[in-house]
mmCIF file of C-alpha atoms and ligand atoms in Angstrom:
data_model
loop_
_atom_site.group_PDB
_atom_site.id
_atom_site.type_symbol
_atom_site.label_atom_id
_atom_site.label_comp_id
_atom_site.label_asym_id
_atom_site.label_seq_id
_atom_site.Cartn_x
_atom_site.Cartn_y
_atom_site.Cartn_z
ATOM 1 C CA MET B 1 0.177 -0.111 -0.295
ATOM 2 C CA THR B 2 1.402 3.450 -0.976
ATOM 3 C CA THR B 3 2.288 5.631 2.172
ATOM 4 C CA LEU B 4 3.190 9.169 2.543
ATOM 5 C CA PHE B 5 6.646 8.175 2.500
ATOM 6 C CA ASP B 6 7.244 6.686 -0.792
ATOM 7 C CA GLY B 7 8.563 8.599 -3.410
ATOM 8 C CA TYR B 8 7.104 10.282 -6.377
ATOM 9 C CA ARG B 9 7.914 11.211 -10.174
ATOM 10 C CA LEU B 10 6.219 14.407 -10.626
ATOM 11 C CA GLY B 11 6.877 15.351 -14.264
ATOM 12 C CA ASP B 12 10.812 15.583 -14.454
ATOM 13 C CA LEU B 13 11.333 15.936 -10.668
ATOM 14 C CA ARG B 14 11.933 12.550 -8.222
ATOM 15 C CA LEU B 15 9.932 13.475 -5.052
ATOM 16 C CA PRO B 16 11.160 12.125 -1.749
ATOM 17 C CA ASN B 17 7.588 11.951 -0.135
ATOM 18 C CA ARG B 18 3.975 12.538 -0.999
ATOM 19 C CA THR B 19 3.614 15.213 1.111
ATOM 20 C CA VAL B 20 2.999 18.731 -0.597
ATOM 21 C CA MET B 21 3.287 21.906 1.508
ATOM 22 C CA ALA B 22 0.290 23.785 0.361
ATOM 23 C CA PRO B 23 0.503 27.787 -0.406
ATOM 24 C CA MET B 24 0.184 30.033 2.337
ATOM 25 C CA THR B 25 -0.244 33.601 2.168
ATOM 26 C CA ARG B 26 2.315 35.377 4.553
ATOM 27 C CA VAL B 27 2.191 39.416 3.525
ATOM 28 C CA ARG B 28 6.136 39.325 4.267
ATOM 29 C CA ALA B 29 7.146 40.758 0.346
ATOM 30 C CA ALA B 30 9.553 43.906 0.205
ATOM 31 C CA ALA B 31 7.980 46.953 -1.323
ATOM 32 C CA GLY B 32 7.361 46.533 -4.702
ATOM 33 C CA GLY B 33 6.104 42.679 -4.290
ATOM 34 C CA LEU B 34 10.199 41.903 -3.730
ATOM 35 C CA ALA B 35 11.188 38.854 -1.769
ATOM 36 C CA THR B 36 12.634 38.738 0.844
ATOM 37 C CA ALA B 37 15.721 36.951 2.594
ATOM 38 C CA SER B 38 13.327 35.850 5.486
ATOM 39 C CA MET B 39 11.413 33.998 2.884
ATOM 40 C CA ALA B 40 14.428 32.323 1.849
ATOM 41 C CA THR B 41 14.880 30.782 5.325
ATOM 42 C CA TYR B 42 11.132 30.492 5.832
ATOM 43 C CA TYR B 43 11.064 28.389 2.685
ATOM 44 C CA ALA B 44 13.830 26.244 2.837
ATOM 45 C CA GLN B 45 13.453 25.667 6.324
ATOM 46 C CA ARG B 46 10.656 23.516 4.970
ATOM 47 C CA ALA B 47 12.411 21.688 2.046
ATOM 48 C CA SER B 48 12.047 18.110 3.563
ATOM 49 C CA ALA B 49 8.505 18.445 2.070
ATOM 50 C CA GLY B 50 8.259 16.106 -1.516
ATOM 51 C CA LEU B 51 7.302 19.947 -2.855
ATOM 52 C CA ILE B 52 6.793 23.181 -1.923
ATOM 53 C CA VAL B 53 3.924 25.332 -3.464
ATOM 54 C CA SER B 54 4.644 29.372 -2.423
ATOM 55 C CA GLU B 55 2.270 31.596 -1.143
ATOM 56 C CA GLY B 56 0.483 33.300 -3.799
ATOM 57 C CA VAL B 57 1.942 35.529 -6.337
ATOM 58 C CA GLN B 58 0.850 38.344 -8.059
ATOM 59 C CA PRO B 59 1.011 37.723 -12.402
ATOM 60 C CA SER B 60 0.230 41.488 -12.699
ATOM 61 C CA LEU B 61 -0.118 44.560 -10.687
ATOM 62 C CA ILE B 62 -3.714 44.580 -11.182
ATOM 63 C CA GLY B 63 -3.824 40.786 -10.261
ATOM 64 C CA GLN B 64 -2.038 41.676 -6.765
ATOM 65 C CA SER B 65 -4.946 41.210 -4.010
ATOM 66 C CA ASN B 66 -3.291 42.157 -0.584
ATOM 67 C CA PRO B 67 -0.874 44.485 0.247
ATOM 68 C CA GLY B 68 2.543 42.954 0.815
ATOM 69 C CA THR B 69 2.543 39.768 -1.441
ATOM 70 C CA PRO B 70 5.242 39.058 -3.623
ATOM 71 C CA GLY B 71 5.157 39.315 -7.694
ATOM 72 C CA LEU B 72 6.068 37.703 -11.073
ATOM 73 C CA HIS B 73 5.906 40.791 -12.911
ATOM 74 C CA THR B 74 9.098 42.452 -13.222
ATOM 75 C CA GLU B 75 12.827 41.922 -12.958
ATOM 76 C CA GLU B 76 13.219 43.148 -10.025
ATOM 77 C CA GLN B 77 11.386 40.557 -8.326
ATOM 78 C CA VAL B 78 12.392 37.593 -10.722
ATOM 79 C CA ALA B 79 15.474 38.604 -9.409
ATOM 80 C CA ALA B 80 14.728 38.741 -5.744
ATOM 81 C CA TRP B 81 13.239 34.993 -6.119
ATOM 82 C CA ARG B 82 16.469 33.651 -7.206
ATOM 83 C CA PRO B 83 17.977 33.813 -3.750
ATOM 84 C CA VAL B 84 13.960 31.616 -2.238
ATOM 85 C CA THR B 85 14.559 29.031 -5.238
ATOM 86 C CA ALA B 86 18.704 28.781 -4.573
ATOM 87 C CA ALA B 87 18.196 27.729 -0.737
ATOM 88 C CA VAL B 88 15.440 25.425 -0.727
ATOM 89 C CA HIS B 89 17.031 23.743 -3.933
ATOM 90 C CA ALA B 90 20.234 24.330 -1.543
ATOM 91 C CA ASN B 91 18.709 21.563 1.194
ATOM 92 C CA GLY B 92 17.601 19.811 -1.313
ATOM 93 C CA GLY B 93 13.866 20.385 -1.935
ATOM 94 C CA ARG B 94 11.739 21.864 -4.616
ATOM 95 C CA ILE B 95 9.176 24.988 -5.453
ATOM 96 C CA PHE B 96 6.559 25.626 -7.298
ATOM 97 C CA ALA B 97 5.438 29.178 -7.627
ATOM 98 C CA GLN B 98 1.502 29.960 -6.608
ATOM 99 C CA LEU B 99 0.570 32.195 -9.436
ATOM 100 C CA MET B 100 -2.648 34.445 -8.176
ATOM 101 C CA HIS B 101 -4.749 36.525 -10.463
ATOM 102 C CA GLY B 102 -7.263 38.542 -7.378
ATOM 103 C CA GLY B 103 -9.642 39.656 -10.316
ATOM 104 C CA ARG B 104 -12.729 41.576 -7.968
ATOM 105 C CA VAL B 105 -10.674 40.286 -4.613
ATOM 106 C CA SER B 106 -8.463 43.614 -5.051
ATOM 107 C CA HIS B 107 -8.658 47.331 -4.215
ATOM 108 C CA PRO B 108 -7.320 50.477 -6.021
ATOM 109 C CA ALA B 109 -5.662 51.688 -2.407
ATOM 110 C CA THR B 110 -3.696 48.331 -2.957
ATOM 111 C CA THR B 111 -2.637 48.744 -6.585
ATOM 112 C CA GLY B 112 -3.972 52.197 -7.662
ATOM 113 C CA MET B 113 -6.278 50.437 -10.628
ATOM 114 C CA GLN B 114 -9.194 49.516 -10.230
ATOM 115 C CA PRO B 115 -9.724 45.920 -9.810
ATOM 116 C CA VAL B 116 -10.974 43.935 -13.018
ATOM 117 C CA GLY B 117 -13.514 40.680 -13.293
ATOM 118 C CA PRO B 118 -15.514 38.873 -15.347
ATOM 119 C CA SER B 119 -18.650 40.941 -14.500
ATOM 120 C CA ALA B 120 -19.697 43.931 -12.678
ATOM 121 C CA VAL B 121 -20.433 42.460 -9.727
ATOM 122 C CA PRO B 122 -18.261 43.220 -5.962
ATOM 123 C CA ALA B 123 -16.823 40.152 -3.899
ATOM 124 C CA VAL B 124 -18.729 39.262 -1.288
ATOM 125 C CA GLY B 125 -16.438 41.065 1.941
ATOM 126 C CA GLU B 126 -14.154 43.268 3.028
ATOM 127 C CA VAL B 127 -10.589 43.031 1.131
ATOM 128 C CA PHE B 128 -7.060 44.048 2.587
ATOM 129 C CA THR B 129 -5.767 47.425 1.887
ATOM 130 C CA PRO B 130 -2.575 49.581 2.907
ATOM 131 C CA ALA B 131 -5.421 51.058 5.242
ATOM 132 C CA GLY B 132 -6.828 48.130 6.618
ATOM 133 C CA LEU B 133 -10.001 46.428 5.411
ATOM 134 C CA ARG B 134 -12.288 48.111 3.274
ATOM 135 C CA ALA B 135 -15.691 47.048 1.086
ATOM 136 C CA ALA B 136 -14.516 45.224 -1.862
ATOM 137 C CA PRO B 137 -14.918 47.649 -4.838
ATOM 138 C CA ALA B 138 -17.506 46.866 -7.993
ATOM 139 C CA PRO B 139 -15.024 45.020 -10.516
ATOM 140 C CA ARG B 140 -14.527 46.974 -14.254
ATOM 141 C CA PRO B 141 -15.789 44.280 -16.151
ATOM 142 C CA LEU B 142 -13.054 43.012 -18.646
ATOM 143 C CA GLU B 143 -13.795 43.590 -22.511
ATOM 144 C CA SER B 144 -13.808 40.336 -24.397
ATOM 145 C CA ALA B 145 -10.869 40.856 -26.889
ATOM 146 C CA GLU B 146 -8.884 42.118 -23.377
ATOM 147 C CA VAL B 147 -9.454 38.888 -21.343
ATOM 148 C CA PRO B 148 -6.751 36.885 -23.463
ATOM 149 C CA GLU B 149 -4.221 38.794 -22.243
ATOM 150 C CA HIS B 150 -4.972 38.101 -18.791
ATOM 151 C CA ALA B 151 -5.137 34.663 -19.314
ATOM 152 C CA ARG B 152 -1.265 34.594 -21.018
ATOM 153 C CA SER B 153 -0.370 36.739 -18.331
ATOM 154 C CA TYR B 154 0.040 33.590 -15.692
ATOM 155 C CA ALA B 155 1.921 31.942 -18.776
ATOM 156 C CA GLU B 156 4.342 35.067 -18.618
ATOM 157 C CA ALA B 157 4.329 34.976 -15.287
ATOM 158 C CA ALA B 158 5.134 31.218 -15.442
ATOM 159 C CA ARG B 159 7.924 32.407 -17.729
ATOM 160 C CA ARG B 160 9.713 34.421 -15.294
ATOM 161 C CA ALA B 161 9.217 31.871 -12.037
ATOM 162 C CA VAL B 162 11.114 29.668 -14.198
ATOM 163 C CA ASP B 163 13.529 32.330 -14.936
ATOM 164 C CA ALA B 164 13.906 32.906 -10.848
ATOM 165 C CA GLY B 165 15.192 29.317 -10.992
ATOM 166 C CA PHE B 166 11.323 27.689 -9.156
ATOM 167 C CA ASP B 167 10.297 24.037 -10.955
ATOM 168 C CA GLY B 168 7.256 24.951 -11.794
ATOM 169 C CA VAL B 169 3.556 26.809 -11.350
ATOM 170 C CA GLU B 170 1.118 26.145 -9.869
ATOM 171 C CA LEU B 171 -2.224 28.349 -11.414
ATOM 172 C CA HIS B 172 -4.787 29.246 -8.846
ATOM 173 C CA GLY B 173 -8.336 28.327 -9.985
ATOM 174 C CA ALA B 174 -9.311 28.468 -6.777
ATOM 175 C CA ASN B 175 -11.133 30.163 -3.679
ATOM 176 C CA GLY B 176 -12.769 33.181 -5.528
ATOM 177 C CA TYR B 177 -10.104 34.670 -7.070
ATOM 178 C CA LEU B 178 -9.866 35.273 -11.278
ATOM 179 C CA ILE B 179 -9.738 31.841 -12.684
ATOM 180 C CA SER B 180 -13.099 30.565 -9.477
ATOM 181 C CA GLN B 181 -14.765 34.142 -10.133
ATOM 182 C CA PHE B 182 -14.896 32.812 -13.792
ATOM 183 C CA LEU B 183 -16.087 29.136 -12.920
ATOM 184 C CA SER B 184 -18.792 31.280 -11.007
ATOM 185 C CA SER B 185 -22.089 31.325 -12.001
ATOM 186 C CA ASN B 186 -23.279 34.306 -9.981
ATOM 187 C CA ALA B 187 -19.597 36.602 -10.415
ATOM 188 C CA ASN B 188 -19.615 35.832 -13.608
ATOM 189 C CA LEU B 189 -22.402 36.850 -15.601
ATOM 190 C CA ARG B 190 -21.267 37.283 -19.154
ATOM 191 C CA THR B 191 -23.070 37.167 -22.515
ATOM 192 C CA ASP B 192 -19.627 36.610 -24.474
ATOM 193 C CA ARG B 193 -17.268 33.570 -25.368
ATOM 194 C CA TYR B 194 -16.106 33.188 -21.661
ATOM 195 C CA GLY B 195 -19.763 33.037 -19.702
ATOM 196 C CA GLY B 196 -23.556 31.236 -19.885
ATOM 197 C CA SER B 197 -22.689 27.839 -20.560
ATOM 198 C CA VAL B 198 -20.586 25.254 -18.744
ATOM 199 C CA THR B 199 -18.060 25.178 -22.112
ATOM 200 C CA ASN B 200 -17.535 29.487 -21.458
ATOM 201 C CA ARG B 201 -17.544 29.001 -18.358
ATOM 202 C CA ILE B 202 -14.406 26.640 -18.767
ATOM 203 C CA ARG B 203 -12.849 28.793 -20.789
ATOM 204 C CA PHE B 204 -10.768 31.226 -19.205
ATOM 205 C CA ALA B 205 -8.879 28.776 -16.645
ATOM 206 C CA VAL B 206 -8.223 26.230 -20.222
ATOM 207 C CA GLU B 207 -6.644 29.357 -21.708
ATOM 208 C CA ALA B 208 -4.816 30.186 -19.196
ATOM 209 C CA ALA B 209 -3.872 26.945 -18.415
ATOM 210 C CA ALA B 210 -3.093 25.941 -21.680
ATOM 211 C CA ALA B 211 -0.542 29.151 -22.283
ATOM 212 C CA THR B 212 1.262 28.364 -19.343
ATOM 213 C CA ALA B 213 1.842 24.737 -20.281
ATOM 214 C CA GLU B 214 3.172 25.870 -23.603
ATOM 215 C CA ALA B 215 5.582 28.475 -22.139
ATOM 216 C CA VAL B 216 6.987 26.206 -19.159
ATOM 217 C CA GLY B 217 5.838 22.908 -20.474
ATOM 218 C CA ALA B 218 2.362 21.034 -19.130
ATOM 219 C CA ALA B 219 5.000 18.871 -17.027
ATOM 220 C CA ARG B 220 5.878 22.031 -15.132
ATOM 221 C CA THR B 221 2.237 23.480 -14.859
ATOM 222 C CA GLY B 222 -0.004 22.720 -12.042
ATOM 223 C CA ILE B 223 -3.517 23.790 -11.141
ATOM 224 C CA ARG B 224 -5.480 24.455 -7.902
ATOM 225 C CA LEU B 225 -9.385 24.100 -7.608
ATOM 226 C CA SER B 226 -12.108 24.376 -5.148
ATOM 227 C CA PRO B 227 -14.917 22.685 -6.832
ATOM 228 C CA GLY B 228 -18.304 24.194 -5.388
ATOM 229 C CA GLY B 229 -16.414 26.503 -2.828
ATOM 230 C CA THR B 230 -18.361 30.115 -1.583
ATOM 231 C CA PHE B 231 -15.078 32.019 -0.788
ATOM 232 C CA TRP B 232 -15.959 35.847 -1.105
ATOM 233 C CA GLY B 233 -19.576 35.236 -2.240
ATOM 234 C CA VAL B 234 -19.095 32.849 -5.357
ATOM 235 C CA GLU B 235 -21.314 30.528 -6.063
ATOM 236 C CA GLU B 236 -20.893 27.624 -9.164
ATOM 237 C CA SER B 237 -23.836 25.638 -10.695
ATOM 238 C CA ASP B 238 -23.667 22.300 -11.800
ATOM 239 C CA VAL B 239 -20.901 21.657 -9.986
ATOM 240 C CA PRO B 240 -19.900 18.149 -11.269
ATOM 241 C CA ALA B 241 -20.498 19.212 -15.239
ATOM 242 C CA LEU B 242 -18.420 21.871 -14.875
ATOM 243 C CA TYR B 243 -15.260 20.355 -12.643
ATOM 244 C CA ALA B 244 -15.885 17.305 -15.118
ATOM 245 C CA GLU B 245 -15.715 19.058 -18.365
ATOM 246 C CA LEU B 246 -12.895 20.892 -16.753
ATOM 247 C CA LEU B 247 -10.828 18.330 -16.194
ATOM 248 C CA GLY B 248 -11.228 16.630 -19.510
ATOM 249 C CA GLU B 249 -9.631 20.159 -20.998
ATOM 250 C CA LEU B 250 -6.800 19.885 -18.457
ATOM 251 C CA THR B 251 -6.287 15.772 -19.087
ATOM 252 C CA ARG B 252 -6.026 16.537 -22.872
ATOM 253 C CA LEU B 253 -3.069 19.411 -22.089
ATOM 254 C CA GLY B 254 -1.708 16.861 -19.642
ATOM 255 C CA LEU B 255 -1.040 19.241 -16.893
ATOM 256 C CA ALA B 256 1.238 18.066 -14.205
ATOM 257 C CA TYR B 257 -1.262 17.796 -11.733
ATOM 258 C CA VAL B 258 -4.374 19.162 -10.040
ATOM 259 C CA HIS B 259 -4.307 20.260 -6.726
ATOM 260 C CA LEU B 260 -8.021 19.750 -5.114
ATOM 261 C CA GLU B 261 -9.852 21.601 -2.236
ATOM 262 C CA ALA B 262 -12.071 19.429 0.064
ATOM 263 C CA THR B 263 -15.426 21.967 -1.266
ATOM 264 C CA ALA B 264 -17.473 19.647 -1.808
ATOM 265 C CA ASP B 265 -18.567 16.718 -0.568
ATOM 266 C CA GLU B 266 -16.595 13.390 -1.202
ATOM 267 C CA GLU B 267 -18.577 11.664 -2.950
ATOM 268 C CA VAL B 268 -18.421 14.381 -5.393
ATOM 269 C CA LEU B 269 -14.584 14.670 -5.278
ATOM 270 C CA VAL B 270 -14.078 10.520 -5.797
ATOM 271 C CA GLY B 271 -15.817 10.915 -8.970
ATOM 272 C CA LEU B 272 -13.410 13.920 -10.124
ATOM 273 C CA ARG B 273 -10.179 11.776 -9.259
ATOM 274 C CA ARG B 274 -12.165 9.149 -11.692
ATOM 275 C CA ALA B 275 -12.650 11.818 -14.271
ATOM 276 C CA TRP B 276 -9.076 13.056 -14.360
ATOM 277 C CA PRO B 277 -6.018 10.603 -14.656
ATOM 278 C CA GLY B 278 -3.414 12.437 -13.820
ATOM 279 C CA THR B 279 -1.526 13.387 -10.635
ATOM 280 C CA LEU B 280 -3.733 14.298 -7.706
ATOM 281 C CA VAL B 281 -2.929 16.368 -4.979
ATOM 282 C CA MET B 282 -5.279 16.264 -2.175
ATOM 283 C CA ASN B 283 -5.861 19.128 0.378
ATOM 284 C CA PRO B 284 -8.458 16.940 2.330
ATOM 285 C CA VAL B 285 -10.091 19.554 4.676
ATOM 286 C CA VAL B 286 -12.358 22.338 4.767
ATOM 287 C CA PRO B 287 -9.703 25.329 4.108
ATOM 288 C CA MET B 288 -9.786 27.762 7.067
ATOM 289 C CA GLY B 289 -11.828 25.430 8.716
ATOM 290 C CA PRO B 290 -11.423 25.035 12.370
ATOM 291 C CA LYS B 291 -9.469 21.437 12.019
ATOM 292 C CA GLN B 292 -6.357 20.553 9.951
ATOM 293 C CA THR B 293 -4.625 18.269 7.833
ATOM 294 C CA GLY B 294 -2.950 15.312 9.653
ATOM 295 C CA ARG B 295 -1.943 12.341 8.975
ATOM 296 C CA ALA B 296 -5.272 10.241 9.859
ATOM 297 C CA GLU B 297 -6.725 13.096 6.765
ATOM 298 C CA ALA B 298 -3.501 12.300 4.459
ATOM 299 C CA ASP B 299 -3.964 8.409 4.948
ATOM 300 C CA HIS B 300 -7.536 8.053 3.786
ATOM 301 C CA TRP B 301 -7.025 10.379 0.803
ATOM 302 C CA LEU B 302 -3.816 7.921 -0.503
ATOM 303 C CA GLY B 303 -6.537 5.043 -0.111
ATOM 304 C CA LEU B 304 -9.311 6.627 -2.126
ATOM 305 C CA GLY B 305 -6.576 7.669 -4.830
ATOM 306 C CA ALA B 306 -5.109 10.615 -4.031
ATOM 307 C CA GLU B 307 -1.206 10.632 -5.186
ATOM 308 C CA LEU B 308 0.060 13.476 -3.719
ATOM 309 C CA ILE B 309 -1.096 14.980 0.239
ATOM 310 C CA SER B 310 -0.980 18.815 0.807
ATOM 311 C CA PHE B 311 -0.750 20.307 4.456
ATOM 312 C CA GLY B 312 -0.765 24.110 5.384
ATOM 313 C CA ARG B 313 -1.013 24.874 8.563
ATOM 314 C CA ALA B 314 0.645 22.036 9.725
ATOM 315 C CA PHE B 315 3.645 23.014 7.661
ATOM 316 C CA MET B 316 3.366 26.248 8.768
ATOM 317 C CA ALA B 317 4.011 25.078 12.475
ATOM 318 C CA ASN B 318 6.124 21.996 11.624
ATOM 319 C CA PRO B 319 9.323 23.277 9.451
ATOM 320 C CA ASP B 320 9.713 19.392 9.924
ATOM 321 C CA LEU B 321 6.762 17.911 9.515
ATOM 322 C CA VAL B 322 7.606 15.251 7.062
ATOM 323 C CA GLU B 323 9.867 13.920 10.312
ATOM 324 C CA ARG B 324 7.504 14.353 12.617
ATOM 325 C CA LEU B 325 4.529 12.004 10.631
ATOM 326 C CA ARG B 326 7.078 9.513 9.265
ATOM 327 C CA THR B 327 8.502 8.989 13.689
ATOM 328 C CA GLY B 328 4.801 9.699 15.014
ATOM 329 C CA LEU B 329 6.414 12.602 16.729
ATOM 330 C CA PRO B 330 3.667 15.379 17.887
ATOM 331 C CA ILE B 331 2.679 18.442 15.297
ATOM 332 C CA ALA B 332 2.872 21.787 17.279
ATOM 333 C CA PRO B 333 -0.039 24.294 16.929
ATOM 334 C CA VAL B 334 0.152 27.138 14.292
ATOM 335 C CA ASP B 335 -0.560 30.592 15.885
ATOM 336 C CA GLU B 336 -3.133 32.107 13.671
ATOM 337 C CA THR B 337 -2.459 35.705 15.083
ATOM 338 C CA THR B 338 1.189 35.794 12.923
ATOM 339 C CA TYR B 339 -0.071 34.469 9.496
ATOM 340 C CA TYR B 340 -0.025 37.714 8.280
ATOM 341 C CA GLN B 341 1.742 39.427 10.141
ATOM 342 C CA GLY B 342 4.757 39.402 12.844
ATOM 343 C CA GLY B 343 7.822 39.863 10.625
ATOM 344 C CA ASP B 344 10.302 37.033 11.249
ATOM 345 C CA ALA B 345 8.001 36.155 14.550
ATOM 346 C CA GLY B 346 5.908 33.299 13.884
ATOM 347 C CA TYR B 347 7.049 32.563 10.680
ATOM 348 C CA LEU B 348 11.054 31.752 10.840
ATOM 349 C CA THR B 349 10.190 30.897 14.446
ATOM 350 C CA TYR B 350 8.477 27.609 14.238
ATOM 351 C CA PRO B 351 11.862 25.193 15.546
ATOM 352 C CA ALA B 352 12.022 21.510 14.623
ATOM 353 C CA TYR B 353 11.164 18.998 16.912
ATOM 354 C CA GLN B 354 13.858 19.377 20.233
ATOM 355 C CA HIS B 355 14.521 16.312 21.381
ATOM 356 C CA THR B 356 15.831 15.819 25.463
ATOM 357 C CA ALA B 357 18.248 14.210 25.321
HETATM 358 C C1 LIG H 1 -2.193 31.699 6.371
HETATM 359 C C2 LIG H 1 -2.883 31.033 5.115
HETATM 360 C C3 LIG H 1 -2.675 31.702 4.079
HETATM 361 C C4 LIG H 1 -3.256 30.907 2.935
HETATM 362 N N1 LIG H 1 -2.877 31.576 1.644
HETATM 363 C C5 LIG H 1 -2.931 30.677 0.952
HETATM 364 C C6 LIG H 1 -3.069 30.552 -0.845
HETATM 365 O O1 LIG H 1 -1.946 32.027 -0.800
HETATM 366 N N2 LIG H 1 -3.045 30.586 -1.380
HETATM 367 C C7 LIG H 1 -4.036 29.034 -1.683
HETATM 368 O O2 LIG H 1 -4.502 28.666 -2.525
HETATM 369 N N3 LIG H 1 -4.529 28.490 -0.346
HETATM 370 C C8 LIG H 1 -3.950 29.690 0.539
HETATM 371 N N4 LIG H 1 -4.441 28.677 1.967
HETATM 372 C C9 LIG H 1 -5.358 27.820 1.949
HETATM 373 C C10 LIG H 1 -4.074 26.721 1.949
HETATM 374 O O3 LIG H 1 -3.526 26.436 1.113
HETATM 375 C C11 LIG H 1 -4.880 25.484 3.089
HETATM 376 O O4 LIG H 1 -6.148 24.556 1.413
HETATM 377 C C12 LIG H 1 -5.556 25.446 4.470
HETATM 378 O O5 LIG H 1 -4.799 25.951 5.319
HETATM 379 C C13 LIG H 1 -6.494 23.986 4.238
HETATM 380 O O6 LIG H 1 -5.268 22.912 4.315
HETATM 381 P P1 LIG H 1 -4.683 22.906 6.357
HETATM 382 O O7 LIG H 1 -6.058 22.263 7.185
HETATM 383 O O8 LIG H 1 -3.980 21.392 5.534
HETATM 384 O O9 LIG H 1 -3.949 23.709 6.390
HETATM 385 C C14 LIG H 1 -4.167 29.549 2.738
HETATM 386 C C15 LIG H 1 -3.858 29.028 4.339
HETATM 387 C C16 LIG H 1 -3.652 30.219 5.551
HETATM 388 C C17 LIG H 1 -3.916 29.149 6.988
#
């Protein structure tokens, strides 16, 4: 039987185990969306993961969702990422960049621009800005002719990611951000070829994935999805049909992996597992829910056919998570107060397990 500690071949990479560090925004980039020396240390501390997926990285300034997140749209940002990927590689790890275009989940106070989205429907809730939380603004609906350039922005960022030393990229197609807004039936009210039918609602995701696969290779392109998720007020009608058709198109592209969140009933998720013949990375709990992924949830999903399991909060609080899981050591709890603030505190200060003599 497959265990978390068996190796796995992902594209051209040999993963030493089946754990993936889930993407987690930590809001610690320097001005200009630049990665920092602390970020290099943070990711390098966690290099024993089979694969690290970085925090969400904006592929364009207008795609920036939160202040303090890093980008991959300038040459300076590429240069700032190089020591991060080098530090992970020096410690024997592998790292993909998560490309996250926030779409309507953004604010002019953060980017200097009115956010864009499929339609002029604001997100539900408040977004972070440099001046604190503000109501999500109505986005400017993208013209039909503008949509392809936003799809291509993922591919351009992917090229920069590879240039910066990343082993690949994960498109953020989940959690109510731009790709997820296009998949949605209440954020996307378009009547052109990007809205309405299931085929039209998946078109943006497929174009972004196809452009990225063409730019850096399908073996270096993954995508994260949250079927039926309701983040920032998105709703999706026809979830099984929507995702079956999307996974069909992604199969044709031969992407490296699909990273699923547990946002639908297990029965639906198992059906999607069957509809996707490639590598499945499973994040087995409801995101931001009270229960975090642990060994039991991981083993359950390995049994249901996932090849890889992603752990978020457990990797945040346990840089040596793989060793702790392997040897049954206690898993340290995460400090929620330092998710998005605190500098190096709650970032570089989680220790490896301290063995007493
Ligand atoms: C502080 C924090 C930041 C997160 N940022 C992201 C993100 O940038 N992109 C993303 O896809 N998911 C993000 N997530 C969701 C996690 O990847 C993961 O799905 C969630 O924490 C549930 O898994 P867990 O129980 O293993 O932590 C974030 C979660 C946390 C706790």
